[in-house]
Structure formats: C-alpha cells, structure tokens
CSV table of C-alpha atoms and ligand atoms in Angstrom, one decimal:
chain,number,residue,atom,x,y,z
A,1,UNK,CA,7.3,-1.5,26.2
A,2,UNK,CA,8.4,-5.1,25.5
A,3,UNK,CA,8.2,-6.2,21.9
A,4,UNK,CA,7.4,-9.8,23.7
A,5,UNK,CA,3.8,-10.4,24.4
A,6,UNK,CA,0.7,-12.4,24.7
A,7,UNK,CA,-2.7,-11.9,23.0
A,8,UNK,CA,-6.1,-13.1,23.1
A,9,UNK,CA,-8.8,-12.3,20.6
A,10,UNK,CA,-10.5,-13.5,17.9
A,11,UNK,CA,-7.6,-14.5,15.0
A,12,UNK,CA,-8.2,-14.5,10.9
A,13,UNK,CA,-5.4,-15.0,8.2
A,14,UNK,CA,-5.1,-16.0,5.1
A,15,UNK,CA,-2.8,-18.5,2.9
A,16,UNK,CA,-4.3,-17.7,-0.3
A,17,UNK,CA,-6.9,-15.6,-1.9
A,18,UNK,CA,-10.0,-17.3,-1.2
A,19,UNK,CA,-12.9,-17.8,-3.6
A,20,UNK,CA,-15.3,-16.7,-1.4
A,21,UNK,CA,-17.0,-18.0,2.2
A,22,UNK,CA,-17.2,-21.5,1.5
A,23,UNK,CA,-13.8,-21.8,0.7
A,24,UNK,CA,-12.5,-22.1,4.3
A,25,UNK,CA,-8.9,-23.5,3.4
A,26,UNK,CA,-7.7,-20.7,2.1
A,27,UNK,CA,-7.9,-18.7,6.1
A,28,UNK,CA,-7.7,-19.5,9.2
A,29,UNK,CA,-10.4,-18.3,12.1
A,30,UNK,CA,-10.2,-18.9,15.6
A,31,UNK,CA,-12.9,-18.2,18.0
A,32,UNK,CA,-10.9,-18.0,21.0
A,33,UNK,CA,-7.0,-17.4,19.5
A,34,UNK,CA,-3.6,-16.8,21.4
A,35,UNK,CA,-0.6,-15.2,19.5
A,36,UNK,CA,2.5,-15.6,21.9
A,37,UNK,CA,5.5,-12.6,20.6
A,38,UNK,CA,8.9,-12.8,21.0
A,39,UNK,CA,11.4,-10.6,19.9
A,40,UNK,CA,9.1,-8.9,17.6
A,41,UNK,CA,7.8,-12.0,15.7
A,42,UNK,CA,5.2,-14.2,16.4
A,43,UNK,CA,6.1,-17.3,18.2
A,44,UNK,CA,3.1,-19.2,18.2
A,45,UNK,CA,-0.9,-18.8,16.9
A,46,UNK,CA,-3.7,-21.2,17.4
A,47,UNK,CA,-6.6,-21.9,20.0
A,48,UNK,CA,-6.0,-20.7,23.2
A,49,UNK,CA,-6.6,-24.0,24.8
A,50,UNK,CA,-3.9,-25.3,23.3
A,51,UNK,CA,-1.6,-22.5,23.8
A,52,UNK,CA,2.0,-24.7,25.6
A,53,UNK,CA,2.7,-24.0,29.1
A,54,UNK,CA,6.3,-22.0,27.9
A,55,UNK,CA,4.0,-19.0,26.3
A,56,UNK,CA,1.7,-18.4,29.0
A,57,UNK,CA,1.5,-15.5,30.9
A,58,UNK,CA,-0.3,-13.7,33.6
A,59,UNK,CA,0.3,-10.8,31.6
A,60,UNK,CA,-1.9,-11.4,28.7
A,61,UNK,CA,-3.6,-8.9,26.5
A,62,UNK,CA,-7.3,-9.6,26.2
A,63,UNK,CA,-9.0,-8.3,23.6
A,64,UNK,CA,-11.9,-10.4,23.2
A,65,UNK,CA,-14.6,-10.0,21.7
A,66,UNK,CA,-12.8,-8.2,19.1
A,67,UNK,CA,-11.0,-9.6,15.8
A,68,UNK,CA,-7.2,-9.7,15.3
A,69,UNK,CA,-5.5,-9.7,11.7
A,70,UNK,CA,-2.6,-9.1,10.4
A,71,UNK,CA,-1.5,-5.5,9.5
A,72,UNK,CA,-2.6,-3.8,6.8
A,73,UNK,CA,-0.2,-3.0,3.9
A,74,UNK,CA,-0.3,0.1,1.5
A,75,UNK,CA,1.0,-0.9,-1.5
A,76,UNK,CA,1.2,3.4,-2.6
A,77,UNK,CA,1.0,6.3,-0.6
A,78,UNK,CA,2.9,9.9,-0.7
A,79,UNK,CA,4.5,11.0,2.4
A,80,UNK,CA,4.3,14.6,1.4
A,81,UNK,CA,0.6,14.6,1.0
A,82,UNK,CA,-0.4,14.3,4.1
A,83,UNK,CA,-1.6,17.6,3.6
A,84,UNK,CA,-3.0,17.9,0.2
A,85,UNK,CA,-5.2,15.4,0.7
A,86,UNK,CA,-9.2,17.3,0.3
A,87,UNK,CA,-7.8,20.2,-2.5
A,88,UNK,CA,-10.5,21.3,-4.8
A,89,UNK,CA,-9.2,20.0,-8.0
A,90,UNK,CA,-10.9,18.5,-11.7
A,91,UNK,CA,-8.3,16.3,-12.9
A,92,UNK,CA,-5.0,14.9,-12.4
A,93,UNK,CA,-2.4,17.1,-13.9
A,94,UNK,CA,-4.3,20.1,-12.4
A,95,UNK,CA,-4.7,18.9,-8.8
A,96,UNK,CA,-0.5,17.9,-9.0
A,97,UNK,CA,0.6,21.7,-10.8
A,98,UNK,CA,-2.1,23.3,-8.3
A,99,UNK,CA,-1.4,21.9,-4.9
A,100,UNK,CA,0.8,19.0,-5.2
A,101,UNK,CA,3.8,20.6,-7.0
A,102,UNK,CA,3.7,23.5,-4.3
A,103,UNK,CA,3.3,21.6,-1.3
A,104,UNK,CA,5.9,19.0,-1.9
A,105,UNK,CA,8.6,21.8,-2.2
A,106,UNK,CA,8.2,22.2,1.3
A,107,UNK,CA,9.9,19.2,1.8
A,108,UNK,CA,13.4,20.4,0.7
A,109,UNK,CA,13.7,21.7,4.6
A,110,UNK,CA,14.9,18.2,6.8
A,111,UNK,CA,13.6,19.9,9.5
A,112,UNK,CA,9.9,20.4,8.2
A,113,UNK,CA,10.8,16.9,6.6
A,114,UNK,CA,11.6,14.8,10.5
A,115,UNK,CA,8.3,16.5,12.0
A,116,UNK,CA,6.2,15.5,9.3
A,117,UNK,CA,7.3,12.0,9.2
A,118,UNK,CA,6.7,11.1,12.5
A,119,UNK,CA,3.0,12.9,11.9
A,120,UNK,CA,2.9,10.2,9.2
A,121,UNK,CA,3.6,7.1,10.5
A,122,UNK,CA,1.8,7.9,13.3
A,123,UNK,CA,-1.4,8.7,10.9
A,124,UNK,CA,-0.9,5.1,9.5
A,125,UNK,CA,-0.7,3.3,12.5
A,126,UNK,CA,-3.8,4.9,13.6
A,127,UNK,CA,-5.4,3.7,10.9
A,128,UNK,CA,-4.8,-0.2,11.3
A,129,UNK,CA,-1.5,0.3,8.5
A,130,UNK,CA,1.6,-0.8,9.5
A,131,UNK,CA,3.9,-1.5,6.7
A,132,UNK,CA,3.2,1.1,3.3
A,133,UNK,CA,5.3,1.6,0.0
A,134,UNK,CA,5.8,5.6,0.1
A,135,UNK,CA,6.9,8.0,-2.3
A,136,UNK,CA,9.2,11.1,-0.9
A,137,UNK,CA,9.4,14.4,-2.5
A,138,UNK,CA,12.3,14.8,-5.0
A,139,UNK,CA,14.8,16.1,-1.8
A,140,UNK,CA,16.7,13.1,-0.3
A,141,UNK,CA,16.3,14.7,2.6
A,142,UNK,CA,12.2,13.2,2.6
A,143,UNK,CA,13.5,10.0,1.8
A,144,UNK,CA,16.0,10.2,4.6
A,145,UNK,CA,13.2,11.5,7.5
A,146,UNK,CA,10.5,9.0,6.8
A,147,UNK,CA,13.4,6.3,6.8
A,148,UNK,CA,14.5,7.3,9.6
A,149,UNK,CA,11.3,7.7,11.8
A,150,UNK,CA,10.0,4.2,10.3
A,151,UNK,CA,13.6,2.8,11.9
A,152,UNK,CA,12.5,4.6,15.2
A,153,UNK,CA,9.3,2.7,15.6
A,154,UNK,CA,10.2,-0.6,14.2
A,155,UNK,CA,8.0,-0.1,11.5
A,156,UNK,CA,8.4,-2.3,8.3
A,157,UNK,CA,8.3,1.1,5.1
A,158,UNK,CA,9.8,0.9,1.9
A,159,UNK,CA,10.6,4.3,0.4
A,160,UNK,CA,12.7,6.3,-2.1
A,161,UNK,CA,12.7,9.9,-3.1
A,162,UNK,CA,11.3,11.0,-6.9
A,163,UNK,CA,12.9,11.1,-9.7
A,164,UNK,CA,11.6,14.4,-11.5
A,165,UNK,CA,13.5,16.4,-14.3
A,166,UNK,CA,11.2,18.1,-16.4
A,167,UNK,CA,7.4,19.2,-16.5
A,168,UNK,CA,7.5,20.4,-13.1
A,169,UNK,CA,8.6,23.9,-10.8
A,170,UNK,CA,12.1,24.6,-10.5
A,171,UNK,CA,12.3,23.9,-6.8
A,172,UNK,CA,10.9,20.0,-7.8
A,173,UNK,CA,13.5,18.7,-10.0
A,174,UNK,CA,16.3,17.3,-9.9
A,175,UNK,CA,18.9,16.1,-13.0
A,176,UNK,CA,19.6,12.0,-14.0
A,177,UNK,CA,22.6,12.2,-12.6
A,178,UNK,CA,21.6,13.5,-8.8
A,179,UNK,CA,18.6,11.4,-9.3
A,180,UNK,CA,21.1,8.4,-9.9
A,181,UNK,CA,23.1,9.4,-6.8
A,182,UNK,CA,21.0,10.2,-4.5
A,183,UNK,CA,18.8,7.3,-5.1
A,184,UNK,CA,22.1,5.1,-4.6
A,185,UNK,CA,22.9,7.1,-1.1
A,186,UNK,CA,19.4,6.1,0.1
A,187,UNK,CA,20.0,2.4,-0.9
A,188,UNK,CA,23.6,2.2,0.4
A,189,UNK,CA,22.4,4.3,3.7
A,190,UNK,CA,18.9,2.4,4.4
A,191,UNK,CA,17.9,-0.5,2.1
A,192,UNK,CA,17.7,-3.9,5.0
A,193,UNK,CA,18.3,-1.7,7.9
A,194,UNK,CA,16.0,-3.3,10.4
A,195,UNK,CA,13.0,-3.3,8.7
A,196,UNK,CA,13.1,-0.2,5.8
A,197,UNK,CA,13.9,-0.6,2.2
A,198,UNK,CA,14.5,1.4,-0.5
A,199,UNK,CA,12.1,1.7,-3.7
A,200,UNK,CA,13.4,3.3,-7.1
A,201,UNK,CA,11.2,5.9,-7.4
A,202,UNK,CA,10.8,7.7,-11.1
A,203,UNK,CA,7.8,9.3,-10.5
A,204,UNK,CA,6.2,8.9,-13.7
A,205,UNK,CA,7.3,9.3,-17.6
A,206,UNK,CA,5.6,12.5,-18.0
A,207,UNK,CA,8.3,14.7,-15.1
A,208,UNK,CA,10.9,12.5,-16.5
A,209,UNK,CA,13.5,13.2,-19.6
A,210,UNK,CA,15.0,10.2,-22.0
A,211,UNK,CA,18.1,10.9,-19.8
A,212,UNK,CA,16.5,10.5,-16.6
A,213,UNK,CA,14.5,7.3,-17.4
A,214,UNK,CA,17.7,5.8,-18.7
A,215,UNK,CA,19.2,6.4,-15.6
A,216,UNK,CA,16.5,4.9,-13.7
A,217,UNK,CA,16.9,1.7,-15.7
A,218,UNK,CA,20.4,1.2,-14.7
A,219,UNK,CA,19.4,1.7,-11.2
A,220,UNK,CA,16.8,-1.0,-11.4
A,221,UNK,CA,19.8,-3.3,-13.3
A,222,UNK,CA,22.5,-2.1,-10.4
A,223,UNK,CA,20.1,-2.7,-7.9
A,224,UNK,CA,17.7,-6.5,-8.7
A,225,UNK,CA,16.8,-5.9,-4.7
A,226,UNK,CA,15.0,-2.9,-4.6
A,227,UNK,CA,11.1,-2.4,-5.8
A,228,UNK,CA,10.2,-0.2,-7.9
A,229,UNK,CA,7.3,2.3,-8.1
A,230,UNK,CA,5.9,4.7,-10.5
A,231,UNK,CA,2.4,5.9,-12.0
A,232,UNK,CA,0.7,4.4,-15.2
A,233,UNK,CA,-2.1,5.4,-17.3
A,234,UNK,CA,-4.4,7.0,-14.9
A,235,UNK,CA,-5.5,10.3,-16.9
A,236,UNK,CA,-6.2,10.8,-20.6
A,237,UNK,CA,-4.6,13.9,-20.6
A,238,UNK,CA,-1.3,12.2,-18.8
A,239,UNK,CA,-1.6,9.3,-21.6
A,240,UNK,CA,-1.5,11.8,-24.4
A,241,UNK,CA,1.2,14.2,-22.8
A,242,UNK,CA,3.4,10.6,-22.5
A,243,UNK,CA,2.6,9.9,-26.0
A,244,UNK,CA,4.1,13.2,-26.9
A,245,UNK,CA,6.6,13.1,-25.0
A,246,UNK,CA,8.4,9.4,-26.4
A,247,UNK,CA,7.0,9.5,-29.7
A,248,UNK,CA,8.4,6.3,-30.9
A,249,UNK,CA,6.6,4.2,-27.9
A,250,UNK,CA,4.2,1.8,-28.8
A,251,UNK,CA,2.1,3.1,-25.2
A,252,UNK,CA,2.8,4.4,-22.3
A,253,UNK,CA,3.5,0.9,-20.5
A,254,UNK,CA,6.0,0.8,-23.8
A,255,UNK,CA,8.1,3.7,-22.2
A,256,UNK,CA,8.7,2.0,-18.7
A,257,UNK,CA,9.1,-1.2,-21.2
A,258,UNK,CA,12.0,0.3,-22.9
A,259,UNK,CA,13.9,1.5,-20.1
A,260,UNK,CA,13.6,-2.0,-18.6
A,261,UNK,CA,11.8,-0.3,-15.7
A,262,UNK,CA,8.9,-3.5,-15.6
A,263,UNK,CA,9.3,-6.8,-13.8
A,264,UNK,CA,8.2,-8.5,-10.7
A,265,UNK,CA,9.6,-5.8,-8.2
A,266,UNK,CA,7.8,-3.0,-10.5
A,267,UNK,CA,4.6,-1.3,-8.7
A,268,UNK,CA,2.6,0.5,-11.2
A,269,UNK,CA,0.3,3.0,-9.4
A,270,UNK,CA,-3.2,2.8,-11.5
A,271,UNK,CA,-3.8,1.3,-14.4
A,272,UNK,CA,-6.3,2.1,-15.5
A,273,UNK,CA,-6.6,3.0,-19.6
A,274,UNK,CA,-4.5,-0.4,-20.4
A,275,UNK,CA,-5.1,-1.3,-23.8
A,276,UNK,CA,-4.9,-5.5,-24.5
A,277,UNK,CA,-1.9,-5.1,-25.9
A,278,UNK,CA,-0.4,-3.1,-22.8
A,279,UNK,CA,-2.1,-6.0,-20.4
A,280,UNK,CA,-0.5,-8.5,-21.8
A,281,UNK,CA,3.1,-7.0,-21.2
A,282,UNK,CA,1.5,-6.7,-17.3
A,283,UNK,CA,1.2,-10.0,-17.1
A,284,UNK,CA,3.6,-11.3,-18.9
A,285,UNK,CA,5.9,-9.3,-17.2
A,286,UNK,CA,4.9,-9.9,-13.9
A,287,UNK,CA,4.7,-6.3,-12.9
A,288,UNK,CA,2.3,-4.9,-10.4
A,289,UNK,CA,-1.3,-2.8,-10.7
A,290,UNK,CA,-2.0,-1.0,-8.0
A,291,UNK,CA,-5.4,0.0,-7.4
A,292,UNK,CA,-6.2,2.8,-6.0
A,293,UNK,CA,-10.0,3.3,-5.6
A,294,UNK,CA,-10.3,6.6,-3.9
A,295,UNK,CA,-8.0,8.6,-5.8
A,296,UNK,CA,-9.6,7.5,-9.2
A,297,UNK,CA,-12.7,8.2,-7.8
A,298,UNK,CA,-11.5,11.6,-6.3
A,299,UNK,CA,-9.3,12.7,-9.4
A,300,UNK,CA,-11.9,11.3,-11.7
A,301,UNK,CA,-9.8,9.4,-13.1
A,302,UNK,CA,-11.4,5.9,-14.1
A,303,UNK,CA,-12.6,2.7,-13.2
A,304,UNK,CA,-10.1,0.5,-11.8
A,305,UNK,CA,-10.9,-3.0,-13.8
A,306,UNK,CA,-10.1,-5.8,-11.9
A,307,UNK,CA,-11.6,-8.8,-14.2
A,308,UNK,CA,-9.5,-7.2,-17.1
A,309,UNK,CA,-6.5,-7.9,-14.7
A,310,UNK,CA,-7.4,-11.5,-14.2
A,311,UNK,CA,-8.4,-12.4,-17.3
A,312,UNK,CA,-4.7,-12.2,-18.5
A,313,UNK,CA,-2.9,-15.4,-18.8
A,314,UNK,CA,-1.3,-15.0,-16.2
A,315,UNK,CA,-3.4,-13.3,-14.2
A,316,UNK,CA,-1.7,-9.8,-14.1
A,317,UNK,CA,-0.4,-9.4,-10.2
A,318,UNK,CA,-2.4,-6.9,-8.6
A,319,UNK,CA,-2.5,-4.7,-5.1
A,320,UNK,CA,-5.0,-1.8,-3.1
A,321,UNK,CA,-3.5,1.1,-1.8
A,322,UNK,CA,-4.9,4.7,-0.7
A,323,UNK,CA,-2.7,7.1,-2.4
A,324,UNK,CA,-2.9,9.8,-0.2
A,325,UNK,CA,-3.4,12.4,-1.1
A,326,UNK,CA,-5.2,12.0,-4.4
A,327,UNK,CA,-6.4,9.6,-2.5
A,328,UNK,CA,-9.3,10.9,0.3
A,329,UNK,CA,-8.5,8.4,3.3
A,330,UNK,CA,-6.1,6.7,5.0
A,331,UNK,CA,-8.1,4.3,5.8
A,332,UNK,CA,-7.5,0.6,3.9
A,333,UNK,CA,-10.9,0.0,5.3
A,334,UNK,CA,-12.3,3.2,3.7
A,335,UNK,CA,-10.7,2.2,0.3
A,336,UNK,CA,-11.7,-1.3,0.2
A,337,UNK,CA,-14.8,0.2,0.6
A,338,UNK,CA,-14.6,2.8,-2.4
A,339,UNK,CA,-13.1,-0.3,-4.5
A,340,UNK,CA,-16.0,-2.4,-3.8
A,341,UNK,CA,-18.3,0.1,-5.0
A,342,UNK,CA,-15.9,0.8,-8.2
A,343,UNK,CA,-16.0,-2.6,-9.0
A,344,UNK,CA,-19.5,-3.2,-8.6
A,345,UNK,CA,-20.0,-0.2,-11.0
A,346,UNK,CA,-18.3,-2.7,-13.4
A,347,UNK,CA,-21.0,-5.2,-12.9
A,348,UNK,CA,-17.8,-7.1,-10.3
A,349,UNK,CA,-17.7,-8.9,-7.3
A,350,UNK,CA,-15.6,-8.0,-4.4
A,351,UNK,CA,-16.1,-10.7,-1.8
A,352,UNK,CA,-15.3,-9.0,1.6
A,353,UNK,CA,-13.0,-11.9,2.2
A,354,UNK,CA,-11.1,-11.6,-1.0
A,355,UNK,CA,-11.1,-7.5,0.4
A,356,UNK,CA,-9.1,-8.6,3.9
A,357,UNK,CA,-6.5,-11.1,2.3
A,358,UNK,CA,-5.7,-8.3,-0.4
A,359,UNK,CA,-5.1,-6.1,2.0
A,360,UNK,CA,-2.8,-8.0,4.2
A,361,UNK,CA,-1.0,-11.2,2.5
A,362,UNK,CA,-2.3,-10.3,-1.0
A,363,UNK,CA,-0.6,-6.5,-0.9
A,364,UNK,CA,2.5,-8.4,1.2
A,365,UNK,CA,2.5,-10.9,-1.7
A,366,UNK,CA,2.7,-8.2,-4.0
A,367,UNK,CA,5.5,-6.9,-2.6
A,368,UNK,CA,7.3,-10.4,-2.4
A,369,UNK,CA,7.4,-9.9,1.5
A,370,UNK,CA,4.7,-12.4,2.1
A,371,UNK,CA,7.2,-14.6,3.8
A,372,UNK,CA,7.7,-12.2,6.4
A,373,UNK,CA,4.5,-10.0,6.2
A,374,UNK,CA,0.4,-10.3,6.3
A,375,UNK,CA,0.4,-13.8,8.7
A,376,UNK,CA,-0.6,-14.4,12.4
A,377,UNK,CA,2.0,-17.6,12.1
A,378,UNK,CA,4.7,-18.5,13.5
A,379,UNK,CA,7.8,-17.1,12.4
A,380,UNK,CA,6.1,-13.9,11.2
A,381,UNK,CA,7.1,-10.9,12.2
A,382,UNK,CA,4.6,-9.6,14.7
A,383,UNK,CA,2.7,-6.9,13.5
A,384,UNK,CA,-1.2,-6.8,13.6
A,385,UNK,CA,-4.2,-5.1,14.5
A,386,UNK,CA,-7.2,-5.6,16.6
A,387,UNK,CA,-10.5,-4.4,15.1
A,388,UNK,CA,-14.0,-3.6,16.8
A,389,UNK,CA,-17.0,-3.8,14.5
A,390,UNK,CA,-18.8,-2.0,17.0
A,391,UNK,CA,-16.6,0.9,16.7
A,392,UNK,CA,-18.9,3.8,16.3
A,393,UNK,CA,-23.3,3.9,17.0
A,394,UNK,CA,-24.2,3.3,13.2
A,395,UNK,CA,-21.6,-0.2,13.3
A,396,UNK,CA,-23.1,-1.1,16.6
A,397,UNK,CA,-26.7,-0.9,15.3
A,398,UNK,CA,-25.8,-2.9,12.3
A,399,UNK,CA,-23.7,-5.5,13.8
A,400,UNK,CA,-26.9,-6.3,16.2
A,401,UNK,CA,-27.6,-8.5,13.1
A,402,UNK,CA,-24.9,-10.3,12.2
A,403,UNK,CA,-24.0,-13.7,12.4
A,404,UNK,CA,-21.3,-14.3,10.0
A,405,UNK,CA,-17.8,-13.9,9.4
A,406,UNK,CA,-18.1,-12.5,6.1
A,407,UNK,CA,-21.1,-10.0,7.5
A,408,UNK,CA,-18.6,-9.0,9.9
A,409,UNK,CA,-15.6,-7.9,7.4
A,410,UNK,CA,-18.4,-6.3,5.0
A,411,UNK,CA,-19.8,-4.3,8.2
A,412,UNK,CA,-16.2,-3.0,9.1
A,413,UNK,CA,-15.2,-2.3,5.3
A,414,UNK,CA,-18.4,-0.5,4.7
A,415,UNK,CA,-18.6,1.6,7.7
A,416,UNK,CA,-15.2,1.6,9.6
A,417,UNK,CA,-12.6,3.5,9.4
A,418,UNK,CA,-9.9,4.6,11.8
A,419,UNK,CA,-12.1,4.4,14.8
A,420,UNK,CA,-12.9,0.6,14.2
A,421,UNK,CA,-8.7,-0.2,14.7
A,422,UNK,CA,-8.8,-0.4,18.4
A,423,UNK,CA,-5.1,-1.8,18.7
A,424,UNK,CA,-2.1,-1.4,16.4
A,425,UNK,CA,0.7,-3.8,17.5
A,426,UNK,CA,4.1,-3.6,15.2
A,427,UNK,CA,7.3,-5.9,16.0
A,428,UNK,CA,5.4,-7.1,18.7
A,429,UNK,CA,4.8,-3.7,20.1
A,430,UNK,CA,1.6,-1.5,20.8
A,431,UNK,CA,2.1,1.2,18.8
A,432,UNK,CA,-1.2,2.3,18.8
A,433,UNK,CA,-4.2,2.1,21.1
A,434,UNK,CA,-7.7,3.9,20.3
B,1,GUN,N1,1.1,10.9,-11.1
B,1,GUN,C1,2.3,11.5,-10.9
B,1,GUN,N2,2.4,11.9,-9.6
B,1,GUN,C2,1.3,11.6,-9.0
B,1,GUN,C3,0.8,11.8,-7.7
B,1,GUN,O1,1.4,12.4,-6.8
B,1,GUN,N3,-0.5,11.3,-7.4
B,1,GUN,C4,-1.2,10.7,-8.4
B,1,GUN,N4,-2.4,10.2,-8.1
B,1,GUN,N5,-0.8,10.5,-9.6
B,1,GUN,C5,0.4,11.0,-9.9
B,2,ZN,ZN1,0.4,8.2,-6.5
C-alpha cells in the first residue's frame, strides 16, 4: 500500500464552527471533489475539473456518491476498556471498583497489553476514528503497546499511562515517584515519534495523594509540550469524596488549580457539576471540557451543558469524545447522536453541522493540532474517511428523502454508526475498508 493516492468523492471541511446551514463560509462542499496524497499528506483538494495535470492518475479511487471528511478525533477514550464497555453498573465509582479496577490490571502483562492494542486501533479505525487522546492502565507497559501499534500503522494517538496512588487495588497503583518516571520514560521514548505523543495522565484527584498530584504538576512544568488529561466533576459522590480528600480546596477544579495542572494543553474529561465560580477558572484558564454524552448518559452521570460552556467570557474551549468504556460506542457518530439528544433535553441546539466540525477540526482545535489535523487541505496530513448514508436498510429508507447537506449529516449522526464509514484512509493509506 502506497500512502500516495487519488480520491474522488464528495468533499466537506470546515475552517470554523459554523452557525448553522446558512453560514456557508465557515465549510467547504464539493460536489464532485479530488484529494491528490503524497507522502501521507494531502497535496491538493478542490473540484475535480480542476484537479492539475501533475495529480492525475489512472489509478484513482472513486468513491462517488459517497461523502469524504476528515477523520474523526476522540478527544478521551481508555484503551483498557475495550472490554468493560456494556458492565451492569449504577454509578460511577461502582462501575470503576466493580469492573474497571479489575479489568485494567490485566494490563500489567505487555503481552496481553501488544494484542490488545492492535485490537484497538483497529476498533477505531473501523469506526471512521483516526486520531484519539487515550488513557493507558497505570503499567507503562500499556502506554508503551498502544504507542507502539499507533507507530505501526501511521496513526496520529496521543497517550500516557495513569497516575494512580491511592483509592484503588493494590495491583493499580503506582507511587509519585514511578508515576514521575515512568511518565518521563514514555515522553523521552515516544512524544514526536512519527505521529504519537505523550499526554500526562493523573487519572483523577480522587486515586491520587497530595504527593502524587505535586508530582504531576512538575511534570506538566518540565514538560509545556505534552497535553494533559484527567476527569472532572462527573459524579456527586466523586465531588464529595475530592472534597474530602483536599479539604482546603475551594472545588474540585481548585485541586487541579493548585497543582498547576490547568491550562490550554489540559483536557478535562466531563464537566459536568461546575459551579460559576469553577467555569470561570475554565475559561479563563483556557482548559478543555470534554463531553462525553454516552458515558454520562450510561453512568448516569449528568447533563453535559454546553450553553453554560459558551456563555463564559471566553467561551470555555470545549471537545466530544466516546469514553469507552463508560462510554457505550465507539462510534463518534453514535455519540454525537447521544449528545444531541443530551442537549436537547436542556432545551439546546445541536446543529448537525456544528456536530461534524466538532468532531474533526473542532476536537483537532482542541487539541491545538488543528494545523495538521481535521482538513481536506493542502498541506494536511492525509487522513479521512468516506461515509455512506445509505449504509444499512433503515438509512437507505430515510435518505430516499433528503435533499440537503445538513439532512444528510443529521441522517448519518442519528442512524449510523460503524457500518456508515465505508473507507478509513490514514497518512494517505486505506486502513480500513467496510
Ligand atoms: N474517573 C476516573 N476514572 C474514570 C474512568 O475510567 N472512566 C470514567 N468515566 N470516569 C473516570
Ligand atoms: Zn474517562
């Protein structure tokens, strides 16, 4: 397989978070598009009547009548969840001491580790995904395997392993300083090669000591390049446990506050108990929410609300993920889906449009890759995915009646899922075909 190519399809990207149909500067459709790949990134996008004489090919990938867009990212997802995804659980801190705690040990073994990993990109890839911000288990070793298999196939991950001292089994923890080292191994050993990075993973106050989260801040002041990732007010019971736990913080945004573990590169996993006081650190701080609608549905753990994020000044930075395995699918389709019907619960508006640019250049914006991530452009690296809105009987029936754009993405995010991603292409290569 060459990771030089030529495509032919229906084209949409964004440039900014459009307002709704009407405003049609913000993307770019093409009827009839070419994307011409070399080298793994895009060399050219635009009609195919115009596509120059130098990109042409007899060897040209024709996937008319279906729609190309640019990968979709996961802005937080657990690689060793892949298989506690669907366990009977109430709440939060049961579902993670029942399942979650037990499962993730098995991750200690690098051997169990490397075949699951593989299992796991594949997964995403399948499912239209092609770059994802992933936790590991507490071992290295996770870190390490899903690293490594994401160098294998070219993929664009960022990862790190967890940070975890207290509050959890034996077999899960580790101390601040092997969390310190280890964390700085993976950084030294992967962060920039080919397309992985390296995230600073505490993973979350409540399995971390004083000691540990101190350490974590120094990581994040040694080490300006990586992001970081962590969970934030998604269970009452968590909130009050935290509260306990570092008595003297204002909040629970107030501990990660403290230990200087907010800022632009920070992705906070759920957000959804804020107070207006919390928010307003958020914004100011330019740290991330990361909405994850079907593992708040799933865990029951609240309503994700989006118009509290934007009606901070600034807006507080936002992105969608799955989180597998609290979360139920894989599927970004699926969970813009579930976060449409979250927000219209709220009495919001989730414009199917505003749905596709989050989860492609608003999610790579959120992760400041947006330069290199979530565009059919030139210069970007070349990594999209070709979806069929007549992917199973019920989507063909209902796209009989369609005859716009928008009615298009709202068919596929309300009734696709994996089998609507007929082509997954990353660095230019097909990675996946249906
Ligand atoms: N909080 C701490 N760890 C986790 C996790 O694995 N999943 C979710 N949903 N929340 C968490
Ligand atoms: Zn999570």
């Amino acid at each position: 397989m060459s990771a030089n190519g030529l495509y032919r399809a229906r084209l949409l990207w964004f440039d900014r978070e459009p307002d709704g149909a009407e405003d049609t500067e913000a993307f770019h459709y093409i009827e009839d598009g070419a994307i011409a790949v070399a080298g793994g990134k895009i060399v050219w996008s635009g009609d195919w009547a115009d596509l120059p004489a130098e990109y042409s090919s007899d060897d040209c990938e024709d996937f008319r009548p279906h729609l190309i867009v640019p990968g979709f990212i996961d802005c937080h997802i657990h690689f060793p969840q892949g298989q506690v995804v669907a366990s009977y659980a109430g709440s939060l801190l049961e579902w993670l001491n029942t399942y979650t705690f037990v499962e993730e040990q098995k991750y200690g073994d690098p051997d169990f580790a490397e075949a699951m990993a593989g299992r796991f990109l594949d997964m995403l890839l399948a499912h239209g995904t092609t770059t994802a911000v992933a936790y590991g288990s507490v071992h290295k070793c996770s870190a390490d395997a899903l690293l490594g298999a994401a160098v294998s196939k070219g993929m664009r991950i960022i990862a790190g392993k967890v940070m975890m001292d207290r509050n959890a089994p034996e077999a899960l923890t580790d101390t601040p300083q092997t969390g310190y080292d280890d964390t700085k191994a993976l950084i030294a050993e992967w962060h920039g090669k080919d397309r992985v990075e390296v995230a600073i993973s505490p993973r979350f106050a409540l399995t971390s000591t004083e000691a540990q989260m101190e350490m974590a801040g120094t990581l994040v002041r040694e080490h300006p390049e990586c992001l970081v990732q962590t969970h934030l007010s998604e269970n009452h019971r968590e909130i009050e446990t935290v509260a306990e736990l570092f008595p003297w913080s204002k909040d629970y945004t107030d501990v990660y506050d403290h230990y200087g573990l907010m800022g632009p590169k920070t992705l906070f996993g759920h957000c959804i108990h804020q107070t207006p006081r919390e928010m307003e650190r958020m914004a100011e701080s330019r740290s991330v929410a990361v909405f994850c609608p079907t593992s708040n549905m799933f865990l029951g753990s609240g309503l994700f609300d989006l118009s509290k994020m934007r009606g901070t000044a600034p807006e507080t930075r936002h992105a969608i993920a799955t989180d597998i395995g609290g979360g139920t699918n894989w599927s970004m389709l699926r969970t813009l889906d579930e976060g449409y019907k979250v927000l219209n619960l709220q009495g919001q508006r989730y414009h199917p449009l505003r749905s596709f640019y989050q989860a492609t250049l608003g999610n790579a914006r959120a992760i400041g890759m947006d330069d290199r991530i979530g565009k059919l452009e030139a210069g970007y690296e070349a990594d999209f995915i070709v979806l069929d809105k007549t992917s199973t009987p019920a989507m063909a029936l209902r796209a009989e009646t369609i005859s716009t754009l928008s009615e298009e993405l709202f068919l596929m995010q309300t009734l696709g899922d994996d089998r609507a991603i007929a082509a997954t292409i990353v660095s230019g290569v097909t990675a996946h075909r249906r």
